mmCIF file with all atom_site columns, C-alpha atoms in Angstrom:
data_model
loop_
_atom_site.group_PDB
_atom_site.id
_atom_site.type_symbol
_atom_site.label_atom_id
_atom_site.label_alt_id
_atom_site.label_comp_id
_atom_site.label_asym_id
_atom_site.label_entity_id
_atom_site.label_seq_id
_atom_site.pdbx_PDB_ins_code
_atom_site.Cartn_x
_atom_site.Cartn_y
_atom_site.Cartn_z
_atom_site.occupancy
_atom_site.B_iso_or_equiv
_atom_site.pdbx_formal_charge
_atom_site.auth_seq_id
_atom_site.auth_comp_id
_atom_site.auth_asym_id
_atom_site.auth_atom_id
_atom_site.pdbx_PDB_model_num
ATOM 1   C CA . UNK A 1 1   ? -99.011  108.339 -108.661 1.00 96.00 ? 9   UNK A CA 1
ATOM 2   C CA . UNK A 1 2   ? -101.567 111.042 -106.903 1.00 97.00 ? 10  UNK A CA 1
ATOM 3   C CA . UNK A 1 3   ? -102.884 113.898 -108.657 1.00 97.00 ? 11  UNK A CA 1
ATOM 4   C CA . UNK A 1 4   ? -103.850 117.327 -106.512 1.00 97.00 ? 12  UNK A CA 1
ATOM 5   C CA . UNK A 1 5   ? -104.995 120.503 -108.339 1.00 97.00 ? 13  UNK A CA 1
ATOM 6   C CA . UNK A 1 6   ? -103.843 118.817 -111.992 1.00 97.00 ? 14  UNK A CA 1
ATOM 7   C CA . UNK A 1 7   ? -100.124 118.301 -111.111 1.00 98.00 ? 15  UNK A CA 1
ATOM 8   C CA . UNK A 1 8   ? -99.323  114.610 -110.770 1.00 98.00 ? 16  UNK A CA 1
ATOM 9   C CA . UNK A 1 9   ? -96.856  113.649 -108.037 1.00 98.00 ? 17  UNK A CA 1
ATOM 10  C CA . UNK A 1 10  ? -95.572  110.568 -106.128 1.00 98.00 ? 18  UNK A CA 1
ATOM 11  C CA . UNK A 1 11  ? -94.063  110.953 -102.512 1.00 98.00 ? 19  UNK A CA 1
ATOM 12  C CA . UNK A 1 12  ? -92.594  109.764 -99.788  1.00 98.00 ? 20  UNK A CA 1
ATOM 13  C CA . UNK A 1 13  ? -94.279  109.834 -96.127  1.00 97.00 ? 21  UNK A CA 1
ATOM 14  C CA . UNK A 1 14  ? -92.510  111.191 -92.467  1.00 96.00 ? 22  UNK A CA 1
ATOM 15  C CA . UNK A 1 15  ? -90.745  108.079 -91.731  1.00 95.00 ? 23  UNK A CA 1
ATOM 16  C CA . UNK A 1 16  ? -90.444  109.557 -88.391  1.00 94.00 ? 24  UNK A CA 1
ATOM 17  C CA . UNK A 1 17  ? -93.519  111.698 -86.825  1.00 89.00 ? 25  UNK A CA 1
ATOM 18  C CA . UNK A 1 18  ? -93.168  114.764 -85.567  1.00 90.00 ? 26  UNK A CA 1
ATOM 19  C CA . UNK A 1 19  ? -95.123  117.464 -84.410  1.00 90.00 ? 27  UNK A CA 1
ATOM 20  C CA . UNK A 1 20  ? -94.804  119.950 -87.629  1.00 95.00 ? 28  UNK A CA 1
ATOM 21  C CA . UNK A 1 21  ? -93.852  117.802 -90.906  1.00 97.00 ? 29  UNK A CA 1
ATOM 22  C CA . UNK A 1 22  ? -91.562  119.811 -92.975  1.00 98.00 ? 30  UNK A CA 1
ATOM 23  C CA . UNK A 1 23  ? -92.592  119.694 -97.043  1.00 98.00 ? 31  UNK A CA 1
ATOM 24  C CA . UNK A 1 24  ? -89.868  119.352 -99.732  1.00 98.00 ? 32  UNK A CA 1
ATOM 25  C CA . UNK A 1 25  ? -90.476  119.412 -103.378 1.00 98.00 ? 33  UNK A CA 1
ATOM 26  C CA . UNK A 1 26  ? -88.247  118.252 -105.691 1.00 98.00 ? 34  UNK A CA 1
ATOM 27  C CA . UNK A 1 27  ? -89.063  120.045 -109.653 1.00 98.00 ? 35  UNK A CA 1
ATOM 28  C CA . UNK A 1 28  ? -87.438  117.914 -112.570 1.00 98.00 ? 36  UNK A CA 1
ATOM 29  C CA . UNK A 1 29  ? -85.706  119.474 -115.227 1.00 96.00 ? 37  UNK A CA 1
ATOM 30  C CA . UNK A 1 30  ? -86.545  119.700 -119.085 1.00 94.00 ? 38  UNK A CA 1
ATOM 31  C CA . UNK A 1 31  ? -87.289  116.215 -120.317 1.00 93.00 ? 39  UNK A CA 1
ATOM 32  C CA . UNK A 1 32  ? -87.101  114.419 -117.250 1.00 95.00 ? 40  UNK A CA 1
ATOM 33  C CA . UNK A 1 33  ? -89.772  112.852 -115.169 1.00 96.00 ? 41  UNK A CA 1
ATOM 34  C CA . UNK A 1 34  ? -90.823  112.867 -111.594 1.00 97.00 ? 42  UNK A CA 1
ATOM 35  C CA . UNK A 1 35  ? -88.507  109.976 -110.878 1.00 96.00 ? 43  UNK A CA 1
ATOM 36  C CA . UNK A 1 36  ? -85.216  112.049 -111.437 1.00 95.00 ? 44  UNK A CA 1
ATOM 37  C CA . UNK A 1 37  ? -84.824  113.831 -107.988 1.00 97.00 ? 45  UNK A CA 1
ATOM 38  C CA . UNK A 1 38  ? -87.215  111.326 -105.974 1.00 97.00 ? 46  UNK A CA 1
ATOM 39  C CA . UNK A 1 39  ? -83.815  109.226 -105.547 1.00 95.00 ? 47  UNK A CA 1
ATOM 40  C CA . UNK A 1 40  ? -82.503  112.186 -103.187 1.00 97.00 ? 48  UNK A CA 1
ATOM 41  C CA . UNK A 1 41  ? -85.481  111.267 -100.681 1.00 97.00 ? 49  UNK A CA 1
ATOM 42  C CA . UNK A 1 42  ? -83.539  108.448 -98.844  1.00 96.00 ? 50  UNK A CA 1
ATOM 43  C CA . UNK A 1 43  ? -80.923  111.337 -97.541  1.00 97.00 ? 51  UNK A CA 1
ATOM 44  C CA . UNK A 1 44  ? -83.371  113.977 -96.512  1.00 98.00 ? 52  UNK A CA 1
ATOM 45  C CA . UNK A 1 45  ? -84.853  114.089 -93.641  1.00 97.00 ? 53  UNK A CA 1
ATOM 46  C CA . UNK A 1 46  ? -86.740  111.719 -92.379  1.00 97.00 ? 54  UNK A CA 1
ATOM 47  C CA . UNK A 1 47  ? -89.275  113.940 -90.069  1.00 97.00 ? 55  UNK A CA 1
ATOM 48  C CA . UNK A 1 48  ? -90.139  115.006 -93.833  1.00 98.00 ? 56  UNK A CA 1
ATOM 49  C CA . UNK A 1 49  ? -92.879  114.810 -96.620  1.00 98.00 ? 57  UNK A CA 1
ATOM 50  C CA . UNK A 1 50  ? -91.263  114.615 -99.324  1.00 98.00 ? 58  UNK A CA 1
ATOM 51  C CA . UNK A 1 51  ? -93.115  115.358 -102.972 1.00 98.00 ? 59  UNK A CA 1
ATOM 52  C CA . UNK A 1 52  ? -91.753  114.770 -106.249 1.00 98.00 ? 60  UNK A CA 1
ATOM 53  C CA . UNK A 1 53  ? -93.847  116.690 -108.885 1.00 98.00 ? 61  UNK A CA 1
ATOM 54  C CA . UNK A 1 54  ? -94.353  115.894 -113.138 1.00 98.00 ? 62  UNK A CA 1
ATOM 55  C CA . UNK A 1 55  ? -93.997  118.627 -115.039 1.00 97.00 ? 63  UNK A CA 1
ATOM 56  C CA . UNK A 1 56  ? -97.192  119.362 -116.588 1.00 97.00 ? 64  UNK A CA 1
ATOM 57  C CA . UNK A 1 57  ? -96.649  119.752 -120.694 1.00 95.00 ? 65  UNK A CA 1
ATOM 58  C CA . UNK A 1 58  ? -95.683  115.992 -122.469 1.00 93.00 ? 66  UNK A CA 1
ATOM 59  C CA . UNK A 1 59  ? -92.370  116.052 -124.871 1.00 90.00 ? 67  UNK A CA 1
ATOM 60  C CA . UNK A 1 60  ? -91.147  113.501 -127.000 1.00 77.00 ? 68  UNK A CA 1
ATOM 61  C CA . UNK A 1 61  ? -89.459  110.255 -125.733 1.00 80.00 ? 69  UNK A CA 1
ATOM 62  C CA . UNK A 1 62  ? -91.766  110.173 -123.333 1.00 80.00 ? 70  UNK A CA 1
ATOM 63  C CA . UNK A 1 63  ? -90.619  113.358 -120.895 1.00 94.00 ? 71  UNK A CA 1
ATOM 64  C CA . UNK A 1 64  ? -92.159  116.292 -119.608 1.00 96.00 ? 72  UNK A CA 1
ATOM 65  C CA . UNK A 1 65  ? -91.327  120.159 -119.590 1.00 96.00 ? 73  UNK A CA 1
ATOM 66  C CA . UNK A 1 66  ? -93.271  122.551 -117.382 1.00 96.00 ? 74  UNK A CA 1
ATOM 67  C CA . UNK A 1 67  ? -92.440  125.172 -120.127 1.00 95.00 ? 75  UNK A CA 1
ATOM 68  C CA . UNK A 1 68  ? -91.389  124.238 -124.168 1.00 91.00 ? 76  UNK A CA 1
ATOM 69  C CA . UNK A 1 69  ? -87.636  125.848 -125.440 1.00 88.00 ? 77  UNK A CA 1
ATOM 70  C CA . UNK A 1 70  ? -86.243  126.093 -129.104 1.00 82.00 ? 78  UNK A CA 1
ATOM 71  C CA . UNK A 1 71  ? -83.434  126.852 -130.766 1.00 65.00 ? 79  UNK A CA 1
ATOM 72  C CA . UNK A 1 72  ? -84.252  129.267 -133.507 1.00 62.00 ? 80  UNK A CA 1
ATOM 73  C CA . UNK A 1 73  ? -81.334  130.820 -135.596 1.00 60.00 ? 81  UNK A CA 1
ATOM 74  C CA . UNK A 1 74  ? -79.209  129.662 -132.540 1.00 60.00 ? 82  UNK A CA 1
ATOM 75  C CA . UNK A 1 75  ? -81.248  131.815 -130.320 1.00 65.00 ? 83  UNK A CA 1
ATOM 76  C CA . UNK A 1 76  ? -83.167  130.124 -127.199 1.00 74.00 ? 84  UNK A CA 1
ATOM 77  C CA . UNK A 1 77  ? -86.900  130.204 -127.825 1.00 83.00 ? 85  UNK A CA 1
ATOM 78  C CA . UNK A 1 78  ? -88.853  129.596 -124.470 1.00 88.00 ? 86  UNK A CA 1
ATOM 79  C CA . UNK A 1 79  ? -92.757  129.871 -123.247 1.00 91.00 ? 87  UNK A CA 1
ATOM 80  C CA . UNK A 1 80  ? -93.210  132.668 -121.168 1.00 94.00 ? 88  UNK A CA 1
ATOM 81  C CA . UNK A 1 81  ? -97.201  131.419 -120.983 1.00 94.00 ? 89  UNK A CA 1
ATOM 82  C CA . UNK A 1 82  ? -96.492  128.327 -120.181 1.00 96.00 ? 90  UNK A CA 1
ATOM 83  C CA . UNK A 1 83  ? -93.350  129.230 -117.685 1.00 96.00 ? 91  UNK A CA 1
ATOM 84  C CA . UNK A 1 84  ? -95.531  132.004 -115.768 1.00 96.00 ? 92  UNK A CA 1
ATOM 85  C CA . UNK A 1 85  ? -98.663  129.073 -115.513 1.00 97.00 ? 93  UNK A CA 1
ATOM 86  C CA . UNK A 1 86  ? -96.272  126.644 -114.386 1.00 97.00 ? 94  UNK A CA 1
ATOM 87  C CA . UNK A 1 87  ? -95.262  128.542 -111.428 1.00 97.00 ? 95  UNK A CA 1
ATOM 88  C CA . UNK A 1 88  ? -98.716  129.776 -110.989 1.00 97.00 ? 96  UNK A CA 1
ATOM 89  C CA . UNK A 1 89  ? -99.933  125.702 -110.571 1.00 98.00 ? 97  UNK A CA 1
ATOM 90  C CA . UNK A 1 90  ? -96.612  124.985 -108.380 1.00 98.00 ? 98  UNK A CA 1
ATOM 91  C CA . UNK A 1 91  ? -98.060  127.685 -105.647 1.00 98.00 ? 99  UNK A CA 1
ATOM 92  C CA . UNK A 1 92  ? -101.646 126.592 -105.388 1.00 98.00 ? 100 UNK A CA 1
ATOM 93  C CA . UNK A 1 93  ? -100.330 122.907 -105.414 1.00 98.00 ? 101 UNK A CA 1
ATOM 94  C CA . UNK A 1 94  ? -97.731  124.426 -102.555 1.00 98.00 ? 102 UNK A CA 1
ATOM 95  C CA . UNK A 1 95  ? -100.533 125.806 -100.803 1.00 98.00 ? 103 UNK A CA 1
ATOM 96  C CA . UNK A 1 96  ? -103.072 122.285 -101.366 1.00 98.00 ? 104 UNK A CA 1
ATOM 97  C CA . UNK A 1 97  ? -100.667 119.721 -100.290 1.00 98.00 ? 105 UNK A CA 1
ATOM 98  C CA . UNK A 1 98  ? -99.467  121.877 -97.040  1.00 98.00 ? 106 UNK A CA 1
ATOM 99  C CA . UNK A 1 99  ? -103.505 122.149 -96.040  1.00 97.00 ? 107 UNK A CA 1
ATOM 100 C CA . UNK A 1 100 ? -104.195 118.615 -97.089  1.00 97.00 ? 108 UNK A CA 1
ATOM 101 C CA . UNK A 1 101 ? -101.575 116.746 -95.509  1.00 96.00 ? 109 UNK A CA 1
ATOM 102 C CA . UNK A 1 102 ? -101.574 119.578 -92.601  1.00 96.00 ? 110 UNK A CA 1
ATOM 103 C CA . UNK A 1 103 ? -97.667  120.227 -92.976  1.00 97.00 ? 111 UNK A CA 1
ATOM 104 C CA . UNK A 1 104 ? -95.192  123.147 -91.483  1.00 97.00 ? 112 UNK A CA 1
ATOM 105 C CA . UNK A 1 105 ? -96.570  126.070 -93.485  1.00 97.00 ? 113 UNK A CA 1
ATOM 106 C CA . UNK A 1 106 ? -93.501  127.687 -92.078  1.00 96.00 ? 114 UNK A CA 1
ATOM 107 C CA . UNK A 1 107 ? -90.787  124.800 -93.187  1.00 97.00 ? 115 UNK A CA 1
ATOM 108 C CA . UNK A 1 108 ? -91.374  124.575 -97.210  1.00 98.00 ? 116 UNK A CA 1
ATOM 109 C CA . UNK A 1 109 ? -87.914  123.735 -99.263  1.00 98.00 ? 117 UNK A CA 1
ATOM 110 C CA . UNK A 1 110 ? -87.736  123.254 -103.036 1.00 98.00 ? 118 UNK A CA 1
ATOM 111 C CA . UNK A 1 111 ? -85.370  121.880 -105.248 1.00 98.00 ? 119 UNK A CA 1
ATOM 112 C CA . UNK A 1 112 ? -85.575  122.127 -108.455 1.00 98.00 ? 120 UNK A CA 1
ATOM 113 C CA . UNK A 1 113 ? -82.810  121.315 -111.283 1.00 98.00 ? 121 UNK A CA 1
ATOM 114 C CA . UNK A 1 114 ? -82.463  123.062 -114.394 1.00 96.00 ? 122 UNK A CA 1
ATOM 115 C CA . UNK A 1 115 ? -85.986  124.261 -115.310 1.00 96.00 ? 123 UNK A CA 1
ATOM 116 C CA . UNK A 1 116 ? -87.368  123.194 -112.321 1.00 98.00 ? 124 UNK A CA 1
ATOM 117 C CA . UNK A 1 117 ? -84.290  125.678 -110.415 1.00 98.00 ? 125 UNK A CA 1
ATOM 118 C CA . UNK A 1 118 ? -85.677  128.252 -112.539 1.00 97.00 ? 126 UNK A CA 1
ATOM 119 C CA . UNK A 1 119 ? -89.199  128.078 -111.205 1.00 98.00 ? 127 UNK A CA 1
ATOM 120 C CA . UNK A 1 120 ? -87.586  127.557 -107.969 1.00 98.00 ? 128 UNK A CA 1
ATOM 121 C CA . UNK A 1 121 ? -86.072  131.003 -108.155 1.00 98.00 ? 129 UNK A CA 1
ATOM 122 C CA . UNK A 1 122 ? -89.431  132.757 -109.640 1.00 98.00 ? 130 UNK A CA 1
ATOM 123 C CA . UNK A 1 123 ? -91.606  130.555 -107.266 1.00 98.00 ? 131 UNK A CA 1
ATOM 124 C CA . UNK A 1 124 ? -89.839  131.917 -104.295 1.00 98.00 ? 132 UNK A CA 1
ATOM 125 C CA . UNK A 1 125 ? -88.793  135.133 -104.790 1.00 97.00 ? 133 UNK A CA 1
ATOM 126 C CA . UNK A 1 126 ? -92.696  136.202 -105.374 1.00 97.00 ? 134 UNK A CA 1
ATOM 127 C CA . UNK A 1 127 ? -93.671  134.372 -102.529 1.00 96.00 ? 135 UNK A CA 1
ATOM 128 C CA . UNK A 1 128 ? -90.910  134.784 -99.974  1.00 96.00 ? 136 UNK A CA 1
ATOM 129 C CA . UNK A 1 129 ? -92.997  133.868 -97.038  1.00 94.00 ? 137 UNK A CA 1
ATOM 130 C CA . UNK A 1 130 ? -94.421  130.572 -98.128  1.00 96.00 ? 138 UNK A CA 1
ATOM 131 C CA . UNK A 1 131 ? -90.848  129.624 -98.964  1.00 98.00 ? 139 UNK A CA 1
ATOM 132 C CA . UNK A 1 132 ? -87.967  128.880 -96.128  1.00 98.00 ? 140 UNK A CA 1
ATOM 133 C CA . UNK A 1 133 ? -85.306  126.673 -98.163  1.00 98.00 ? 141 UNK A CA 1
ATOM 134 C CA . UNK A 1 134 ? -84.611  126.758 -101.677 1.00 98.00 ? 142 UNK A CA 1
ATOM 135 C CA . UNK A 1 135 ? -81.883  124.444 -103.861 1.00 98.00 ? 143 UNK A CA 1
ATOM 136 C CA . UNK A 1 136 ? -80.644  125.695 -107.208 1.00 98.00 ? 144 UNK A CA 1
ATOM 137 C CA . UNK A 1 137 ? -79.363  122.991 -108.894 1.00 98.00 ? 145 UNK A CA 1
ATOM 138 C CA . UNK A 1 138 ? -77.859  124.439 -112.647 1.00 97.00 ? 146 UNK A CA 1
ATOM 139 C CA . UNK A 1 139 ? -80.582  127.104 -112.640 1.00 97.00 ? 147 UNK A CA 1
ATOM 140 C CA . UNK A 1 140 ? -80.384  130.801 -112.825 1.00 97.00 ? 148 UNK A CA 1
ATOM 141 C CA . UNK A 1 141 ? -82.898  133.561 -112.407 1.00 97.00 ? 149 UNK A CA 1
ATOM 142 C CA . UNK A 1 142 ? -85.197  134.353 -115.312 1.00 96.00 ? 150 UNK A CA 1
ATOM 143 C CA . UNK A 1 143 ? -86.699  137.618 -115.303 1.00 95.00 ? 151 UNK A CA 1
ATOM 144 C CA . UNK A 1 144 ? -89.336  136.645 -117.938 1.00 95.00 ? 152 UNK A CA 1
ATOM 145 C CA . UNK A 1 145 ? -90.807  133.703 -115.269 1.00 96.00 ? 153 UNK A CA 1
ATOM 146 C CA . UNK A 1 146 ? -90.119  136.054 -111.937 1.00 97.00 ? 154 UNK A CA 1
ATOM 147 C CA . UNK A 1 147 ? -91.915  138.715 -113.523 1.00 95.00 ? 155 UNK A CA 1
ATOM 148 C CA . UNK A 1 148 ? -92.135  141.752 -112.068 1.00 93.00 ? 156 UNK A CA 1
ATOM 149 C CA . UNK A 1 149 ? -91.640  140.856 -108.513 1.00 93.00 ? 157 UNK A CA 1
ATOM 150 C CA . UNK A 1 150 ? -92.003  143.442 -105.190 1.00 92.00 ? 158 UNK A CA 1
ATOM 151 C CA . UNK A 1 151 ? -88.374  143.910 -104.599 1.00 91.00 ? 159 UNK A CA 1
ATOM 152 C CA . UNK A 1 152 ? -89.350  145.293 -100.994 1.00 91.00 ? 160 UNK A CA 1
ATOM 153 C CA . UNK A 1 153 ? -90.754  142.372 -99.684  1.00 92.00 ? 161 UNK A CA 1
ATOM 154 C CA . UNK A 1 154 ? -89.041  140.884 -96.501  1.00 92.00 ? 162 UNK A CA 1
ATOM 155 C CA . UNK A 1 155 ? -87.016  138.027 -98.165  1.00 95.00 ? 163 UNK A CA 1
ATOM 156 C CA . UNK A 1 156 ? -85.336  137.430 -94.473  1.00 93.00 ? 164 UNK A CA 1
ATOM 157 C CA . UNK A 1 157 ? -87.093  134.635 -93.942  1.00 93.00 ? 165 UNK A CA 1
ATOM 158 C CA . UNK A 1 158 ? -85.304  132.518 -97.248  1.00 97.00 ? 166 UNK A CA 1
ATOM 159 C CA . UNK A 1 159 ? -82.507  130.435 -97.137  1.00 98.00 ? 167 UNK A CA 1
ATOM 160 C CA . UNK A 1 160 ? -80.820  129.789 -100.862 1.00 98.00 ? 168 UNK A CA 1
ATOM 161 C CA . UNK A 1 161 ? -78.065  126.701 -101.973 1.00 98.00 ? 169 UNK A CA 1
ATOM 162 C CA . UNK A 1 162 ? -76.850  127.628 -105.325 1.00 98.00 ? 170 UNK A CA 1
ATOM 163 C CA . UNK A 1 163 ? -74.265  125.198 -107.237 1.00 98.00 ? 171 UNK A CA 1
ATOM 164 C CA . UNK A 1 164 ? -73.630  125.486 -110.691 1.00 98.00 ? 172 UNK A CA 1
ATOM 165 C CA . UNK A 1 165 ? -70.923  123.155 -113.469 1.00 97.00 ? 173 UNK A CA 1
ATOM 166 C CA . UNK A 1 166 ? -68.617  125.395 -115.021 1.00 97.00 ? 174 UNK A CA 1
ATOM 167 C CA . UNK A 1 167 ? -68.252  123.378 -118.179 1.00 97.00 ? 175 UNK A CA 1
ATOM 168 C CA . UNK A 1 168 ? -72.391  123.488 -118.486 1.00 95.00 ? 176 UNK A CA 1
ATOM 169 C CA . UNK A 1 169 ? -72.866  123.850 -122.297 1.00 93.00 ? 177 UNK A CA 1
ATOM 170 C CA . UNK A 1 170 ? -76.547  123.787 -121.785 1.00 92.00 ? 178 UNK A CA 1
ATOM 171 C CA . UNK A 1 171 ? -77.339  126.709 -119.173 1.00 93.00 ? 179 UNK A CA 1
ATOM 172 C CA . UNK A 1 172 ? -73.533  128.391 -118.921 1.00 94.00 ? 180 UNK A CA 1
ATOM 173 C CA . UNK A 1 173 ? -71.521  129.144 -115.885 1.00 97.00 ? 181 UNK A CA 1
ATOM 174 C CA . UNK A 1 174 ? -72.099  133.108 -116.395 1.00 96.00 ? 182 UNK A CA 1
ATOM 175 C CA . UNK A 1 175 ? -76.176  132.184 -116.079 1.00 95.00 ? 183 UNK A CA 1
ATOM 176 C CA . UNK A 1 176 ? -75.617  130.761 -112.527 1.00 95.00 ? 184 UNK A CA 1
ATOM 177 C CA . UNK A 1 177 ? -73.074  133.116 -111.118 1.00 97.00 ? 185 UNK A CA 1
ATOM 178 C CA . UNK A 1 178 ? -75.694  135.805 -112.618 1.00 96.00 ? 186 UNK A CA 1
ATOM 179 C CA . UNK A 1 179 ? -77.878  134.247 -109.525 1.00 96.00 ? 187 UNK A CA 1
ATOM 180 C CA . UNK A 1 180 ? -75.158  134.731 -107.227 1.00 95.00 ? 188 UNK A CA 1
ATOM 181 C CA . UNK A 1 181 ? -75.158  138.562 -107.988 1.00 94.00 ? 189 UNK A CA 1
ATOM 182 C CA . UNK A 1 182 ? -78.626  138.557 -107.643 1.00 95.00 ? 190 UNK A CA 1
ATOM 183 C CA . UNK A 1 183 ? -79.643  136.935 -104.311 1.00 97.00 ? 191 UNK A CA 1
ATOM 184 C CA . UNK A 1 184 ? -76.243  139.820 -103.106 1.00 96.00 ? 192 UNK A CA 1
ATOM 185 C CA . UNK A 1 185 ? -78.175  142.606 -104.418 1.00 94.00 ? 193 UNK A CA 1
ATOM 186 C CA . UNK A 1 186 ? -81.428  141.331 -102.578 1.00 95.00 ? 194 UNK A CA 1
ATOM 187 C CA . UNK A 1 187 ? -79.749  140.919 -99.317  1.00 94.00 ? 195 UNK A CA 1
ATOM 188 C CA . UNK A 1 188 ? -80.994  136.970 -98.971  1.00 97.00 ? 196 UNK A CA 1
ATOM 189 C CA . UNK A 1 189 ? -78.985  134.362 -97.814  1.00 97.00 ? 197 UNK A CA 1
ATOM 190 C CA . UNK A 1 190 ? -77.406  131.711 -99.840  1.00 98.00 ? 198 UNK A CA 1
ATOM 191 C CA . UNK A 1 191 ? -74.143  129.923 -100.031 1.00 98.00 ? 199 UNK A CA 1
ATOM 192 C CA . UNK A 1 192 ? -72.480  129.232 -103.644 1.00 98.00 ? 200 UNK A CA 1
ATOM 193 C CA . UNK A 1 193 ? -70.751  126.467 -105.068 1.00 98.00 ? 201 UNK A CA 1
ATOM 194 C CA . UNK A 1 194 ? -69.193  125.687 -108.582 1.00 98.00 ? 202 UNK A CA 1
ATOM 195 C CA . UNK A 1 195 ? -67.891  122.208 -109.283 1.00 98.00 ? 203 UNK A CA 1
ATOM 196 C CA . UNK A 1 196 ? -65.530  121.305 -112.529 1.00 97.00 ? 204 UNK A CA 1
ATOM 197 C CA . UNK A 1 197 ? -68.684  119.492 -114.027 1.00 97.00 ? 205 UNK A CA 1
ATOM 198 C CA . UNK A 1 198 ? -71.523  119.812 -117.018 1.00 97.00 ? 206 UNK A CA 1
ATOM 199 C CA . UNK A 1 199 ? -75.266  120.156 -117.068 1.00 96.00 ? 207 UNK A CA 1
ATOM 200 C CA . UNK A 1 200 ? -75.845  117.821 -113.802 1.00 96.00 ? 208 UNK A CA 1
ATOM 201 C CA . UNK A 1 201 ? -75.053  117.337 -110.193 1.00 97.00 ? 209 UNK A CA 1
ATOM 202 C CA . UNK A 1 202 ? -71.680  115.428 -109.276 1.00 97.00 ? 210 UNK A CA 1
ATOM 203 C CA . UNK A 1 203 ? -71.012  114.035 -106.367 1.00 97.00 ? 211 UNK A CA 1
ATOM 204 C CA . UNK A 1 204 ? -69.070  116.275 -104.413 1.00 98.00 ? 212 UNK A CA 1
ATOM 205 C CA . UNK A 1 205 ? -72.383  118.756 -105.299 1.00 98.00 ? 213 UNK A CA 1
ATOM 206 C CA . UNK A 1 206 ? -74.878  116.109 -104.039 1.00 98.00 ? 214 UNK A CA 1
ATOM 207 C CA . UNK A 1 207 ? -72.475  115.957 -100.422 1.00 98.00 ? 215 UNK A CA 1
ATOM 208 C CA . UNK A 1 208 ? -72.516  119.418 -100.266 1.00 98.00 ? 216 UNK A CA 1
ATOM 209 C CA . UNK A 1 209 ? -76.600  119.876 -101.047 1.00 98.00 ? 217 UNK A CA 1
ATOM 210 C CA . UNK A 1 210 ? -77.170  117.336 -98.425  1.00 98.00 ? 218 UNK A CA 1
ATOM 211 C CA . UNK A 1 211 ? -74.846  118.932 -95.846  1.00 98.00 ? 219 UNK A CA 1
ATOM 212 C CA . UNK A 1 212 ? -76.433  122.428 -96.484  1.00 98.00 ? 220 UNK A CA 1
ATOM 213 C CA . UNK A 1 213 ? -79.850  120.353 -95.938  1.00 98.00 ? 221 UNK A CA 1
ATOM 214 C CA . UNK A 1 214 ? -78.610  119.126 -92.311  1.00 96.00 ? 222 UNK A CA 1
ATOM 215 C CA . UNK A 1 215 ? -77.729  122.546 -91.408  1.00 93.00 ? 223 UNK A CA 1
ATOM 216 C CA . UNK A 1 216 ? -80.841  123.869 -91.448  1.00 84.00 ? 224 UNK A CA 1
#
């Protein structure tokens, strides 16, 4: 385990060298750990450097959330503080890992799941030329977290893989295609995918990630 500007984070190196080393970062979900998506390194590329990042607030059993939720009088409760500061830290440790390990400024992808494809989305869209690839694994766009974002910017440059379960009782169906509609209105390229499937990713979604990876 490493630790660069308070985030903890293991990795994997470049198995294979070449001149610009592309970054991905994989962002866990609610309750998870930095060991959930760090299994998806063996299929990426392997010119990469791949970083899988904790979550920076401790919950019970022994997880991590990088913001808290509630249910109160069944009506979602979340953080906006600690949501906002989360994607705050995820920048600066974008930008600290790139100039430490001197990696493609130009060739950074996240993937995030759940909470972590929520920061994905507000990470990106407020930074759209620091990002190139981004994978939104049963996330959707949440205007609290983007904040309010220059709509203007060039957003040419980002590349979006959106797949969402349509039998997802914890963030529903109507949440991710609500991130479909959104990356339309901005004009930024994505492809879409719903699979029969709950709050996780099945295989037929993991092919398809990794084929959208391979494409790029």
């Amino acid at each position: 385990m490493k630790n660069l500007v308070g985030v903890n984070y293991i990795e994997r190196l470049p198995v294979v060298k070449t001149e610009k080393t592309p970054l991905f970062l994989l962002i866990h979900g609610y309750g998870s750990n930095e060991e959930d998506l760090f299994s998806f390194a063996q299929d990426l590329p392997q010119n990469a450097h791949i970083v899988s990042v904790r979550a920076l607030h401790d919950i019970m059993y022994g997880g991590y959330a990088w913001y808290d939720i509630n249910f109160v009088n069944n009506e979602k409760w979340m953080d906006e503080d600690q949501a906002v500061s989360s994607r705050n830290k995820l920048v600066e440790f974008i930008d600290q890992i790139v100039a430490q390990e001197n990696l493609d400024e130009k060739q950074v992808t996240l993937m995030g799941f759940s909470q972590g494809a929520i920061l994905s989305y507000a990470i990106a869209l407020n930074n759209p030329t620091k990002i190139k690839n981004v994978a939104i694994l049963s996330g959707y766009p949440e205007q609290k977290i983007i904040g309010d974002f220059d709509q203007t910017q060039d957003f040419s440059n980002l590349n979006f893989f959106v797949s969402h379960g349509t039998e997802d009782v914890v963030l529903p169906i109507e949440l991710g295609r609500m991130g479909e509609e959104f990356l339309k209105s901005l004009q930024i390229k994505f492809e879409y995918h719903e699979y029969r499937s709950g709050h996780g990713i099945v295989p037929q979604n993991y092919h398809d990630l990794i084929a959208w990876v391979n494409n790029f």
